[in-house]
CSV table of C-alpha atoms and ligand atoms in Angstrom, one decimal:
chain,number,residue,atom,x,y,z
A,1,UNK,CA,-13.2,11.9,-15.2
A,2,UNK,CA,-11.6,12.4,-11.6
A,3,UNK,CA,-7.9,12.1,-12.1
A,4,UNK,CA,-5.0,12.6,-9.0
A,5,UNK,CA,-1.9,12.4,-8.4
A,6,UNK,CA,0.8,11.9,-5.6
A,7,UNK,CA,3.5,13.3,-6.7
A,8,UNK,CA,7.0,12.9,-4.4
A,9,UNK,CA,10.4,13.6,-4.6
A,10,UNK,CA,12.7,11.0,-4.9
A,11,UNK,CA,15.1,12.2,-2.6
A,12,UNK,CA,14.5,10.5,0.4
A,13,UNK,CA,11.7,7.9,1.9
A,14,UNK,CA,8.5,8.6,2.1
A,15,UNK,CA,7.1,8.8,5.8
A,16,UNK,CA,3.5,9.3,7.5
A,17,UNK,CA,3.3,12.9,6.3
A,18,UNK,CA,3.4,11.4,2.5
A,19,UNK,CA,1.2,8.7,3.5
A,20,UNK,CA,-1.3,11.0,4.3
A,21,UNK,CA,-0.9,12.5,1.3
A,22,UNK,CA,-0.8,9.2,-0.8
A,23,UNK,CA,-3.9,7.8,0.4
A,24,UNK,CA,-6.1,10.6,0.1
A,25,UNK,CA,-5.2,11.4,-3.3
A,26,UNK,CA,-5.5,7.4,-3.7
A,27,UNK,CA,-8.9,7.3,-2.1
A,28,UNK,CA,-10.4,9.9,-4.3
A,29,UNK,CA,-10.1,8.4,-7.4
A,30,UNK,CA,-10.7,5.1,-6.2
A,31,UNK,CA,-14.1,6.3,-5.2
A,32,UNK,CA,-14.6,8.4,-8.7
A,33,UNK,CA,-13.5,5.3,-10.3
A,34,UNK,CA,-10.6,7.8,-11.5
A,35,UNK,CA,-7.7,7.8,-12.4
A,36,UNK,CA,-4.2,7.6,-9.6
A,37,UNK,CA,-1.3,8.8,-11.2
A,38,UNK,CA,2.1,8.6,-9.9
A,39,UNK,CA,4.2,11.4,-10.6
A,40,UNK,CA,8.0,11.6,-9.9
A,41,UNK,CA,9.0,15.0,-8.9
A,42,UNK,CA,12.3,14.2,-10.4
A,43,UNK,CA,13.5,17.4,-11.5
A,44,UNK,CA,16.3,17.7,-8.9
A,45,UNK,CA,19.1,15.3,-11.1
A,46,UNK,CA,21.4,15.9,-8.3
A,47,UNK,CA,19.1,15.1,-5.3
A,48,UNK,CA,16.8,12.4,-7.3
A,49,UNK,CA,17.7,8.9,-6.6
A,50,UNK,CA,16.7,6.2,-8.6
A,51,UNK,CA,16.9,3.6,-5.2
A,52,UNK,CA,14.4,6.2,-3.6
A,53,UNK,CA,12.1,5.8,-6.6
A,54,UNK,CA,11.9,2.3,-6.4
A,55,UNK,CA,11.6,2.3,-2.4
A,56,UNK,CA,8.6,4.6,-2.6
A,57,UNK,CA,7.1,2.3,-5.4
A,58,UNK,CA,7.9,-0.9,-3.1
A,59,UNK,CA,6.2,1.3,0.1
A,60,UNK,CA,3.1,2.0,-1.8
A,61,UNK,CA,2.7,-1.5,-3.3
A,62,UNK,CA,3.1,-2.6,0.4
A,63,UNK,CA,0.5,-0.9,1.3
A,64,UNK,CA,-1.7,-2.1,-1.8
A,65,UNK,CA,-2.2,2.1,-3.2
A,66,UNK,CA,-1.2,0.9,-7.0
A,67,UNK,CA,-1.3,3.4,-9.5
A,68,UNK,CA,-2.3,3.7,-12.8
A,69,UNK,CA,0.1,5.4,-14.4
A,70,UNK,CA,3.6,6.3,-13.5
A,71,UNK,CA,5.1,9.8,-15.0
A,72,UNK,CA,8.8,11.1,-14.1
A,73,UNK,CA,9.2,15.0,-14.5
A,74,UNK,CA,12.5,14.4,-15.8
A,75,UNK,CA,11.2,12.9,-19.4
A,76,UNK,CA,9.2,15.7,-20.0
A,77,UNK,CA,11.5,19.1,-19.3
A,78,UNK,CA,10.9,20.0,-23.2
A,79,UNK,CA,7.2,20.5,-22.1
A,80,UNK,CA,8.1,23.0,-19.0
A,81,UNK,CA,10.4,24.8,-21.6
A,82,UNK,CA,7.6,25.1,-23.8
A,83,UNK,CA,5.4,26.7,-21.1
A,84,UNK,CA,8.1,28.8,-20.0
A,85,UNK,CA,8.1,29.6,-23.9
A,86,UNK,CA,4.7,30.4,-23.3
A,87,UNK,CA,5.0,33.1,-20.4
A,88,UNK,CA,7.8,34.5,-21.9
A,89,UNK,CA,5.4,35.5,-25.2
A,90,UNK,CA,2.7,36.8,-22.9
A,91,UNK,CA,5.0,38.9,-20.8
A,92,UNK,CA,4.7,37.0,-17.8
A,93,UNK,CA,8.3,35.7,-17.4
A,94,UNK,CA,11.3,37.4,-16.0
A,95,UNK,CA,15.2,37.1,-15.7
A,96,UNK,CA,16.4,38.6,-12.7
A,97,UNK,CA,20.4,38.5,-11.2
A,98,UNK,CA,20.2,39.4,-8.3
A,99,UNK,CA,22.4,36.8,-6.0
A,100,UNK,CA,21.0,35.0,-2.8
A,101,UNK,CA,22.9,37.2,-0.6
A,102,UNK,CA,21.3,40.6,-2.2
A,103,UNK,CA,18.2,39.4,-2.3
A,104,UNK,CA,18.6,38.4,1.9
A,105,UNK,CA,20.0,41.9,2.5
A,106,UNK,CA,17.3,43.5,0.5
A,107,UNK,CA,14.9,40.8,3.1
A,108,UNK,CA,16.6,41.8,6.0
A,109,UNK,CA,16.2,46.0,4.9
A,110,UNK,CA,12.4,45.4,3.9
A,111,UNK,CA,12.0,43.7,7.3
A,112,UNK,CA,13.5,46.5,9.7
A,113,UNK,CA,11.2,49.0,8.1
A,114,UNK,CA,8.6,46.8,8.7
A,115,UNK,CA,7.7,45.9,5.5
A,116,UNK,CA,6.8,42.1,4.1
A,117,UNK,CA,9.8,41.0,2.7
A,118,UNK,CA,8.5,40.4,-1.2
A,119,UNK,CA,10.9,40.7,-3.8
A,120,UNK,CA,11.1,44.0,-5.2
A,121,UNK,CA,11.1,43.6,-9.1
A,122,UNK,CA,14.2,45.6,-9.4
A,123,UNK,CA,14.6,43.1,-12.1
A,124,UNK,CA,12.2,44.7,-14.4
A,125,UNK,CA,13.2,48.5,-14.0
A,126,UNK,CA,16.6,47.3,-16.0
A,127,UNK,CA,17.3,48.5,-19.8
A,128,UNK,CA,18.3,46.0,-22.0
A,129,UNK,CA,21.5,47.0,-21.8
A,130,UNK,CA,21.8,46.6,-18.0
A,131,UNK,CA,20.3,43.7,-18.3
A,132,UNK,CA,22.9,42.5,-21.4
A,133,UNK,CA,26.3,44.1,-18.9
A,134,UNK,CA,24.5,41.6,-15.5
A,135,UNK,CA,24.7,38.6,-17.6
A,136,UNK,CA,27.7,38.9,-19.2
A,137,UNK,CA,29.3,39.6,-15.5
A,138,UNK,CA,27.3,36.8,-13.7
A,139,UNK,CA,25.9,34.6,-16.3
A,140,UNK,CA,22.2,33.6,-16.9
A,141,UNK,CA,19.9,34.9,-14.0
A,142,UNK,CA,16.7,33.2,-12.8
A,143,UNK,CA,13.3,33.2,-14.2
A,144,UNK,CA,10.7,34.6,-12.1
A,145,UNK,CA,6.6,34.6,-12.9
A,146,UNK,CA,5.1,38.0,-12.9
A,147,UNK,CA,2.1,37.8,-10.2
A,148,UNK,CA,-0.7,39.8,-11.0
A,149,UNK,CA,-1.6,42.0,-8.3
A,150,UNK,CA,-4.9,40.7,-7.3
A,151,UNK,CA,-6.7,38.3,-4.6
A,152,UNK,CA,-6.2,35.1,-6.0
A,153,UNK,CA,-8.8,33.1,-4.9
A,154,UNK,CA,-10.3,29.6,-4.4
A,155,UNK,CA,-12.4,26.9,-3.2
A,156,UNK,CA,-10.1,24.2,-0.3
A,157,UNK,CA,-11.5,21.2,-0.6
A,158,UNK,CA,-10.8,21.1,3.5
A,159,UNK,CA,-9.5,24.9,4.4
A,160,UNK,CA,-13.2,26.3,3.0
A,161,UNK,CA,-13.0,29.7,0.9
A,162,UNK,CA,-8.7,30.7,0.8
A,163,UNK,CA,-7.7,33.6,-0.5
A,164,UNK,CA,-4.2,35.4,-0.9
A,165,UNK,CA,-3.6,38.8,-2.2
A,166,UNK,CA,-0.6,38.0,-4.5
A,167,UNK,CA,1.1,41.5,-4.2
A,168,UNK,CA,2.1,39.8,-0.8
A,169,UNK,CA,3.6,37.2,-2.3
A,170,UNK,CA,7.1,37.5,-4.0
A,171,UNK,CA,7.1,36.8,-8.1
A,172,UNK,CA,8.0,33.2,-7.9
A,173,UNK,CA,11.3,31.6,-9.5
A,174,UNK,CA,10.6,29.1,-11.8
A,175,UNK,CA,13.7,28.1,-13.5
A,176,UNK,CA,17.0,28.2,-11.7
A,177,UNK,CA,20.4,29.7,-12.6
A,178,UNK,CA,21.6,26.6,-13.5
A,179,UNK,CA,18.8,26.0,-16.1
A,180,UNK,CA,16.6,23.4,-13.6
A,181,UNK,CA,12.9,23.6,-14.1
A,182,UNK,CA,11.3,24.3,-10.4
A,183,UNK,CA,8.6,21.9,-9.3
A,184,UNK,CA,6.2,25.2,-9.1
A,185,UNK,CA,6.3,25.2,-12.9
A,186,UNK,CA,6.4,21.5,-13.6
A,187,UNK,CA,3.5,20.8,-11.8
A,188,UNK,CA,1.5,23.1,-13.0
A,189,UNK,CA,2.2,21.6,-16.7
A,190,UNK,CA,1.7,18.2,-15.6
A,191,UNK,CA,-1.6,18.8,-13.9
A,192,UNK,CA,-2.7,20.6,-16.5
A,193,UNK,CA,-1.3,18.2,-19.3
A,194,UNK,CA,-2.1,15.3,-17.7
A,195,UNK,CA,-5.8,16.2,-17.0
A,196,UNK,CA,-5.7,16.0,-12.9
A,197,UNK,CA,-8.8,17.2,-11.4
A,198,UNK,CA,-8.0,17.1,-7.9
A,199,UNK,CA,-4.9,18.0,-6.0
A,200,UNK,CA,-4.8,17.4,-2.1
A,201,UNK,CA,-1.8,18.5,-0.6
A,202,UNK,CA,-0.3,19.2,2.7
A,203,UNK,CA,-1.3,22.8,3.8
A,204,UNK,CA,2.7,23.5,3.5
A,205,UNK,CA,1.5,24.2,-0.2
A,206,UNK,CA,-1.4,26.8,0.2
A,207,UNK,CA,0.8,29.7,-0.8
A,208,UNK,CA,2.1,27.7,-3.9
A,209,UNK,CA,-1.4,27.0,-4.8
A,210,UNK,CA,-1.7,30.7,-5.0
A,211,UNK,CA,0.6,31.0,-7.4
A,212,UNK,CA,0.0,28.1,-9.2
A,213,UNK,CA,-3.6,29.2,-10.0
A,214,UNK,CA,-2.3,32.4,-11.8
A,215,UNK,CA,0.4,30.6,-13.8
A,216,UNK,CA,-2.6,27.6,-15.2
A,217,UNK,CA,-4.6,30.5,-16.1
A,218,UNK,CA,-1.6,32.6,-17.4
A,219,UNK,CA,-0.7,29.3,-19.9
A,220,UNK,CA,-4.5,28.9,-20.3
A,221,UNK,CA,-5.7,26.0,-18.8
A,222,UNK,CA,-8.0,25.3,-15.5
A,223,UNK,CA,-6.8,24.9,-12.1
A,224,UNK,CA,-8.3,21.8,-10.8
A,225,UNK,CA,-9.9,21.6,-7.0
A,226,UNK,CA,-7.3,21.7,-4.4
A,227,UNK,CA,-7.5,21.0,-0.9
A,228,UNK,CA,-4.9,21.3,1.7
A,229,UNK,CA,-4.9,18.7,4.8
A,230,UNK,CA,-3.5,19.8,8.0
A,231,UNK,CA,0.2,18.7,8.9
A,232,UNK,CA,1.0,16.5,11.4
A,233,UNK,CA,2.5,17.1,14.6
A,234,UNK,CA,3.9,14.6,17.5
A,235,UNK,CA,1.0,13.1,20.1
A,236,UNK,CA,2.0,16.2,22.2
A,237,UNK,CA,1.4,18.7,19.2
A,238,UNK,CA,5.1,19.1,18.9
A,239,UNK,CA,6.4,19.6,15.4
A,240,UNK,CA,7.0,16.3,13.6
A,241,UNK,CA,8.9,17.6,10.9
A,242,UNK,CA,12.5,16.7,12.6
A,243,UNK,CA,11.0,12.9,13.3
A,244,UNK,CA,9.9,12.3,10.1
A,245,UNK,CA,12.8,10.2,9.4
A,246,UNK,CA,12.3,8.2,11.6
A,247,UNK,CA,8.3,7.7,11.0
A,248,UNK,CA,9.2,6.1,7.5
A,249,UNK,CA,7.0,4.0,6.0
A,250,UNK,CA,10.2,1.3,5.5
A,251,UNK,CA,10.8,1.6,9.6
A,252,UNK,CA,7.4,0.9,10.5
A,253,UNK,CA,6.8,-2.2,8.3
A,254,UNK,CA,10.2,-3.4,9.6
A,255,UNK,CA,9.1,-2.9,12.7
A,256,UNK,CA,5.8,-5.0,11.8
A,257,UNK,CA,3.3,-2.5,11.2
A,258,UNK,CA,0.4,-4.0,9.3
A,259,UNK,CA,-0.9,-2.1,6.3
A,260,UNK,CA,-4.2,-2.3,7.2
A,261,UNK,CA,-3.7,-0.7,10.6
A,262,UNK,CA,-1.6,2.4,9.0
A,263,UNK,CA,-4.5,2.8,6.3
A,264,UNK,CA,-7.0,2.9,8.8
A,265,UNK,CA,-5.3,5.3,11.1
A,266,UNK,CA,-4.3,7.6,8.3
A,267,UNK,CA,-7.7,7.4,6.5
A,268,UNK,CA,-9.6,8.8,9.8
A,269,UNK,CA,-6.5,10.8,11.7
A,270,UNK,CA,-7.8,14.5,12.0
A,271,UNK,CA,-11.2,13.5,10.6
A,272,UNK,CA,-14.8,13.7,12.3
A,273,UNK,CA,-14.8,10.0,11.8
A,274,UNK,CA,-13.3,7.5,15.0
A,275,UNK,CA,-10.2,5.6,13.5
A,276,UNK,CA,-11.7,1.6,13.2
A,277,UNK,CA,-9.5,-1.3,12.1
A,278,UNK,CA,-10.6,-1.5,8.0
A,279,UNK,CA,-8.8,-4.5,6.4
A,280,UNK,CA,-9.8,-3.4,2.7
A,281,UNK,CA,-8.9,0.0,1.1
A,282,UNK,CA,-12.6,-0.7,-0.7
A,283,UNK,CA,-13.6,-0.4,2.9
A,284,UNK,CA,-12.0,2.6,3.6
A,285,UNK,CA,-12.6,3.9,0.4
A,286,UNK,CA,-16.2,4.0,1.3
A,287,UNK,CA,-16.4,5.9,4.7
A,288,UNK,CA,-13.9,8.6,3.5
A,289,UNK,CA,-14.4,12.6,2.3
A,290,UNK,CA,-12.9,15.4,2.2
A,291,UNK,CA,-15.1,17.4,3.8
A,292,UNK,CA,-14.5,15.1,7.4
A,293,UNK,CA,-11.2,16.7,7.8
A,294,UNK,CA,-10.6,19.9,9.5
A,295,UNK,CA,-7.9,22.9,9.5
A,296,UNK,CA,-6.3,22.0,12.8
A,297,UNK,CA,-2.9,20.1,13.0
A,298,UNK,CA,-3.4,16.3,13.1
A,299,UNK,CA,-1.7,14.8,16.5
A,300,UNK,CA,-0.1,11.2,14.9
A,301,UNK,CA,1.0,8.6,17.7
A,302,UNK,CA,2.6,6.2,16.2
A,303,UNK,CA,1.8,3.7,19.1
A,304,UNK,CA,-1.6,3.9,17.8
A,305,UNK,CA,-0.1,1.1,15.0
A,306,UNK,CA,0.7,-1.6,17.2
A,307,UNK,CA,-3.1,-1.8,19.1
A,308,UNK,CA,-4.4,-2.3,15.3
A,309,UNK,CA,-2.3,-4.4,14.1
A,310,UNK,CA,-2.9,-6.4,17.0
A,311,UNK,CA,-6.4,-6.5,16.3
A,312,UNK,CA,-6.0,-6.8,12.3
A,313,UNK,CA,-3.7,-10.2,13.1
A,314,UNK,CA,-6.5,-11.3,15.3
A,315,UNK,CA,-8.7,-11.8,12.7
A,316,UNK,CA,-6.4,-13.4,10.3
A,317,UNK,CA,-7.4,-16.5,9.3
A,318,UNK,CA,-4.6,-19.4,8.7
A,319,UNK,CA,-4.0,-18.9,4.9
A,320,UNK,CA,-3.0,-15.4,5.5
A,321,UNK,CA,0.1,-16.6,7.9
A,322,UNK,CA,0.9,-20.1,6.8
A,323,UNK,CA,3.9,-19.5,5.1
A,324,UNK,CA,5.2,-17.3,7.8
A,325,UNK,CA,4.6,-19.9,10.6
A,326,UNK,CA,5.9,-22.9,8.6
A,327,UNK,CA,9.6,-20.4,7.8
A,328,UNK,CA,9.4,-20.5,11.5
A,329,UNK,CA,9.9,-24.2,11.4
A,330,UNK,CA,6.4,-25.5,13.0
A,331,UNK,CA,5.1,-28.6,11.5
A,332,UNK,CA,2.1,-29.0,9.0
A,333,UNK,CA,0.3,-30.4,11.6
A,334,UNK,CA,0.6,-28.3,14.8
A,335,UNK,CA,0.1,-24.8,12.4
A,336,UNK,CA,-3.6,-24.4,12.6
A,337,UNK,CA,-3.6,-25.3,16.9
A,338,UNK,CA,-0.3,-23.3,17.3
A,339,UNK,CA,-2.4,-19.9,14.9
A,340,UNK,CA,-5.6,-20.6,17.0
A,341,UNK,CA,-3.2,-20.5,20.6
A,342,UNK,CA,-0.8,-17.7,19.6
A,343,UNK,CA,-2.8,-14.9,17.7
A,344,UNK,CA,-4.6,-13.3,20.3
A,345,UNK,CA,-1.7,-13.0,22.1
A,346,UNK,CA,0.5,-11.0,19.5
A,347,UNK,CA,1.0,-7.3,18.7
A,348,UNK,CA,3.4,-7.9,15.4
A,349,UNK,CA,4.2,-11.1,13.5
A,350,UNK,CA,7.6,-11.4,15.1
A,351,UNK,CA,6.2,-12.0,18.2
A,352,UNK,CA,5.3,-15.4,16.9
A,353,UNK,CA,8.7,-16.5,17.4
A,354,UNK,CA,8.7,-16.1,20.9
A,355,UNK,CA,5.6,-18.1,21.1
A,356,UNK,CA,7.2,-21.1,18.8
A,357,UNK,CA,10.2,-21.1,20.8
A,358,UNK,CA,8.3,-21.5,24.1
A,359,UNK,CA,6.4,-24.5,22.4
A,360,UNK,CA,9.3,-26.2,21.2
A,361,UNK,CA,12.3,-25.7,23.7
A,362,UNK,CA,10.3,-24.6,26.5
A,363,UNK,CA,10.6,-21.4,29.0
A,364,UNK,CA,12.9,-20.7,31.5
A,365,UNK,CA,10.9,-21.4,34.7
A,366,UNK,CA,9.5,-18.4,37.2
A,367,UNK,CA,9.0,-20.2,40.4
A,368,UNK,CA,8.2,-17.5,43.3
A,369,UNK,CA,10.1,-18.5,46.6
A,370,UNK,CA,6.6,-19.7,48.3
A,371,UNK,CA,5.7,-21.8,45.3
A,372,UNK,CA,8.3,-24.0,45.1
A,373,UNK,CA,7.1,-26.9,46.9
A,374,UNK,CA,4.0,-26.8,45.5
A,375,UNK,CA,5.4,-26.1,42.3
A,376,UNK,CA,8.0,-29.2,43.0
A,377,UNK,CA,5.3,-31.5,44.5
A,378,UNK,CA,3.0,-30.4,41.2
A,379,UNK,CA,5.6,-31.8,38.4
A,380,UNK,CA,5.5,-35.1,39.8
A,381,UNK,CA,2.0,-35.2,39.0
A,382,UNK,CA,2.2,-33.7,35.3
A,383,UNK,CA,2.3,-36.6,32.6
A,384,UNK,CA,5.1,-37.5,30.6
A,385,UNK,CA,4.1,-36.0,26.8
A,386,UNK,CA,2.6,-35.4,24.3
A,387,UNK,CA,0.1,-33.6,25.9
A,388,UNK,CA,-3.6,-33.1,24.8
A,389,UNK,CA,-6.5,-31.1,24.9
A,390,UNK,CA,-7.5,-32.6,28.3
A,391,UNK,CA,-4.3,-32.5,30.1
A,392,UNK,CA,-4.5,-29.2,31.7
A,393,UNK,CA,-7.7,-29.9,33.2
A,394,UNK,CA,-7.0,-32.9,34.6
A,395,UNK,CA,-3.6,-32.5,35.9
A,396,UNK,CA,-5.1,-29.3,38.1
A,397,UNK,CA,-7.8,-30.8,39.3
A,398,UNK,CA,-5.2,-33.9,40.7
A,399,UNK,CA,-2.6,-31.0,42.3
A,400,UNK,CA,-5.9,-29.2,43.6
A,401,UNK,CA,-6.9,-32.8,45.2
A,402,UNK,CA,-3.7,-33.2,46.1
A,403,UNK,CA,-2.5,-29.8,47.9
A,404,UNK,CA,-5.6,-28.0,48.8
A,405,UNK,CA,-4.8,-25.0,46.3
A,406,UNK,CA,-7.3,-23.4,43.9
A,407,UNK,CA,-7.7,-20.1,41.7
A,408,UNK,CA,-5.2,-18.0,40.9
A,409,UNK,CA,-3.1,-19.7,43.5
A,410,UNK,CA,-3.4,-23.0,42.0
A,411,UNK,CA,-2.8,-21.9,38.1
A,412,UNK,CA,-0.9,-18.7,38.2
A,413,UNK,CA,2.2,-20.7,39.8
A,414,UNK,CA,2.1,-23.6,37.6
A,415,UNK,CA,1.7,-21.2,34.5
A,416,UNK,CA,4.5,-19.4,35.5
A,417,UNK,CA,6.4,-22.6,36.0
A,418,UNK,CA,5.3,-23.9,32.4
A,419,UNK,CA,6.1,-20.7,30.4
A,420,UNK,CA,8.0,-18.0,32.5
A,421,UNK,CA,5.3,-15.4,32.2
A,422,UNK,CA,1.9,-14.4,33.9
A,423,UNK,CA,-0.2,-14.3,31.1
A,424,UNK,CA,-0.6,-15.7,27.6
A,425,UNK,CA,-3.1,-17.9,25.8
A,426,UNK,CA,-5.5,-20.4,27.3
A,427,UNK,CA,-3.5,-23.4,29.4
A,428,UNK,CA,-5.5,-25.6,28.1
A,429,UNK,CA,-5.0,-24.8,24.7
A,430,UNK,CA,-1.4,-24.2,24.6
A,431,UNK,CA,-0.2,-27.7,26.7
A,432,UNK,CA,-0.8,-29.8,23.3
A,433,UNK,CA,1.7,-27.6,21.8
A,434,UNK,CA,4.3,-27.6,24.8
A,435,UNK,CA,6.9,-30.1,23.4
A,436,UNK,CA,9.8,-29.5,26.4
A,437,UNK,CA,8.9,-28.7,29.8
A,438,UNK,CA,12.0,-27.4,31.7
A,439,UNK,CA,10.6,-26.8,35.2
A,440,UNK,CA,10.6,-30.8,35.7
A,441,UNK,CA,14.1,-30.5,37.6
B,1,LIG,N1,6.9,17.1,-5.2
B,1,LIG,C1,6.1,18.0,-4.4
B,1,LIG,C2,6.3,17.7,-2.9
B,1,LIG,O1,6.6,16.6,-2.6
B,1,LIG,C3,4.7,17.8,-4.8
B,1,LIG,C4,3.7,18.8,-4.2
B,1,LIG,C5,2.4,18.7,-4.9
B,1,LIG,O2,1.6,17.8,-4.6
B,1,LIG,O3,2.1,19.5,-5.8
B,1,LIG,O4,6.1,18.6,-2.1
């Protein structure tokens, strides 16, 4: 039984970087038929916010990626303690006191001999005594898991074979000072507890996974598959990490991001496969794999959004907007002509507004200097309203008689006139919806 997770932290909102994240842990089990667990990283009491745990439910219920099963790290501490219980027995766990500044100085001493900088298990050269005399003078230390010197080794789901050789890697803390679990440990008893097959991950985590591996053996359970997916960097391949506040998932719907079109970006982003507009995550469920995605950084523009929503609103029928067009105050009857005139000429929602204002209190008139006779001379000919379907047509074709114009010299001005821009939907179509039309004089 395929089982994931996504697992944040609710300290702050989740952005594009999660997303990518989210969905692919999503995807999998919706393909398996699996399970999708969601797993609050909560662990930090002082960082974890209850409002950021509900705004990352409310973003991935936005986005339609519902989980199965929610678990908060927080409830189950007595199981960590337990497995720390665990490596204590088997010899695997250490206290060590050594504060954050020695342990930098003995960094920045390992460093200018030229030496990694991995901790030096001073900690476990101490008598009991010594160890006994440290605590009383600086209270409990910090608990750190004693790697086993060898090449840990496994299977990415993306990166291929990955291996580290843990004597490069310093013995990782797991519990704090203070007492607070570390995710490292957590995690590992929650994946393991809770029966999660597959853990995909950004590739900020390969070194964790390392360790990881040896701690689910050390407690003895099985490390599922991992995979770890390239991070992603600006269109320029700059680093994103510093605009990833910007690039949440709350900022992009308020800025009218369609669902659908993130999905589909972030489904095919950095994959072999071209990014096409999906408007079903059963859809996009079915084109995706692991094995599509490669090693190199994934280049994330987020004006990529606005072309696919523009094309996901296209194809919307009415149902899927009528409440938003009726809040905007058009009648029952003019909805479906005003959706048919409008949506081919919208990027978000909001643009509809514009649209609906134009319709119902007209536009400010563009009249170019050399158009405004012919412009002036044309309004006398318009009819008085409400227009219709044949209006457009045969108010043209009476200026053209009139004035000799035609083309792009005939229309342009008069559209201009009518709506204050150069482009926009079909005349035709749009003049039964014109309700005020200020360039009469
Ligand atoms: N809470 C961790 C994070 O957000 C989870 C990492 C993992 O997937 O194991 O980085």
């Amino acid at each position: 039984m395929t089982t994931t997770r996504f697992a944040p932290s609710p300290t702050g909102y989740i952005h594009v970087g999660n997303l990518r994240t989210a969905l692919f842990n999503y995807l999998i089990a919706r393909k398996a038929s699996g399970t999708f667990i969601l797993r609050i990283d909560d662990t930090d009491a002082e960082r974890s916010k209850q409002e950021y745990t509900d705004a990352i439910m409310q973003d991935l219920e936005w986005l339609g990626l519902t989980w199965d099963k929610v678990e908060y790290q927080s409830k189950r501490l007595e199981r960590y303690e337990a497995a720390a219980d665990a490596l204590r027995e088997k010899g695997r766990f250490y206290e060590a006191f050594e504060t954050p500044v020695e342990l930098d100085l003995k960094r920045k001493k390992q460093l200018n001999m030229g030496k990694p900088p991995v901790y030096d298990r001073a900690a476990l050269e101490m008598s009991d005594a010594e160890r006994e005399a440290l605590r009383a003078e600086r209270g409990q230390g910090v608990w750190r898991f004693k790697l086993d010197h060898t090449r840990i080794a496994w299977e990415d789901g993306i990166l291929g074979a990955l291996s580290i050789d843990a004597a490069s890697v310093s013995d990782p803390v797991l519990i704090r000072q203070d007492g607070q679990m570390l995710y490292t440990l957590a995690s590992v008893v929650d994946d393991t507890e809770m029966g999660v097959t597959h853990v995909v991950r950004g590739s900020d985590h390969v070194t964790n996974t390392a360790t990881q591996i040896q701690i689910i053996e050390a407690l003895g359970g099985t490390a599922p598959s991992f995979a770890h997916h390239s991070l992603l960097t600006g269109p320029q391949g700059e680093a994103l990490s510093k605009r990833l506040g910007t690039l949440a998932l709350r900022d992009l719907r308020e800025r009218g991001v369609a669902p659908e079109a993130l999905l589909s970006l972030m489904a095919r982003l950095g994959s072999s496969q071209p990014v096409e507009l999906r408007t079903s995550l059963d859809e996009i469920a079915e084109g995706f794999s692991l094995d599509q995605f490669g090693s190199a950084p994934t280049k994330f523009d987020e004006n990529d959004l606005f072309p696919l929503t523009a094309r996901h609103l296209h194809g919307l029928p009415l149902e899927a907007v009528a409440d938003k067009i009726a809040a905007l105050g058009v009648p029952d009857a003019l909805a479906a002509p005003f959706w048919d005139v409008t949506r081919e000429n919208i990027t978000v929602l909001a643009d509809l507004e514009g649209w609906w204002d134009l319709c119902r209190n007209g536009a400010e008139p563009v009249i170019d200097a050399e158009d405004a006779d012919f412009v002036a001379q044309a309004m006398t000919m318009l009819p008085e309203g409400p227009f219709d379907a044949g209006t457009w047509s045969a108010w043209t074709a009476e200026v053209k008689a009139a004035t000799g114009r035609k083309g792009r010299g005939l229309f342009m001005p008069l559209r201009k006139a009518l709506t204050g821009m150069s482009h926009g939907p079909d005349m035709g179509d749009l003049m039964p919806l014109l309700q005020v039309v200020r360039a009469r004089g």
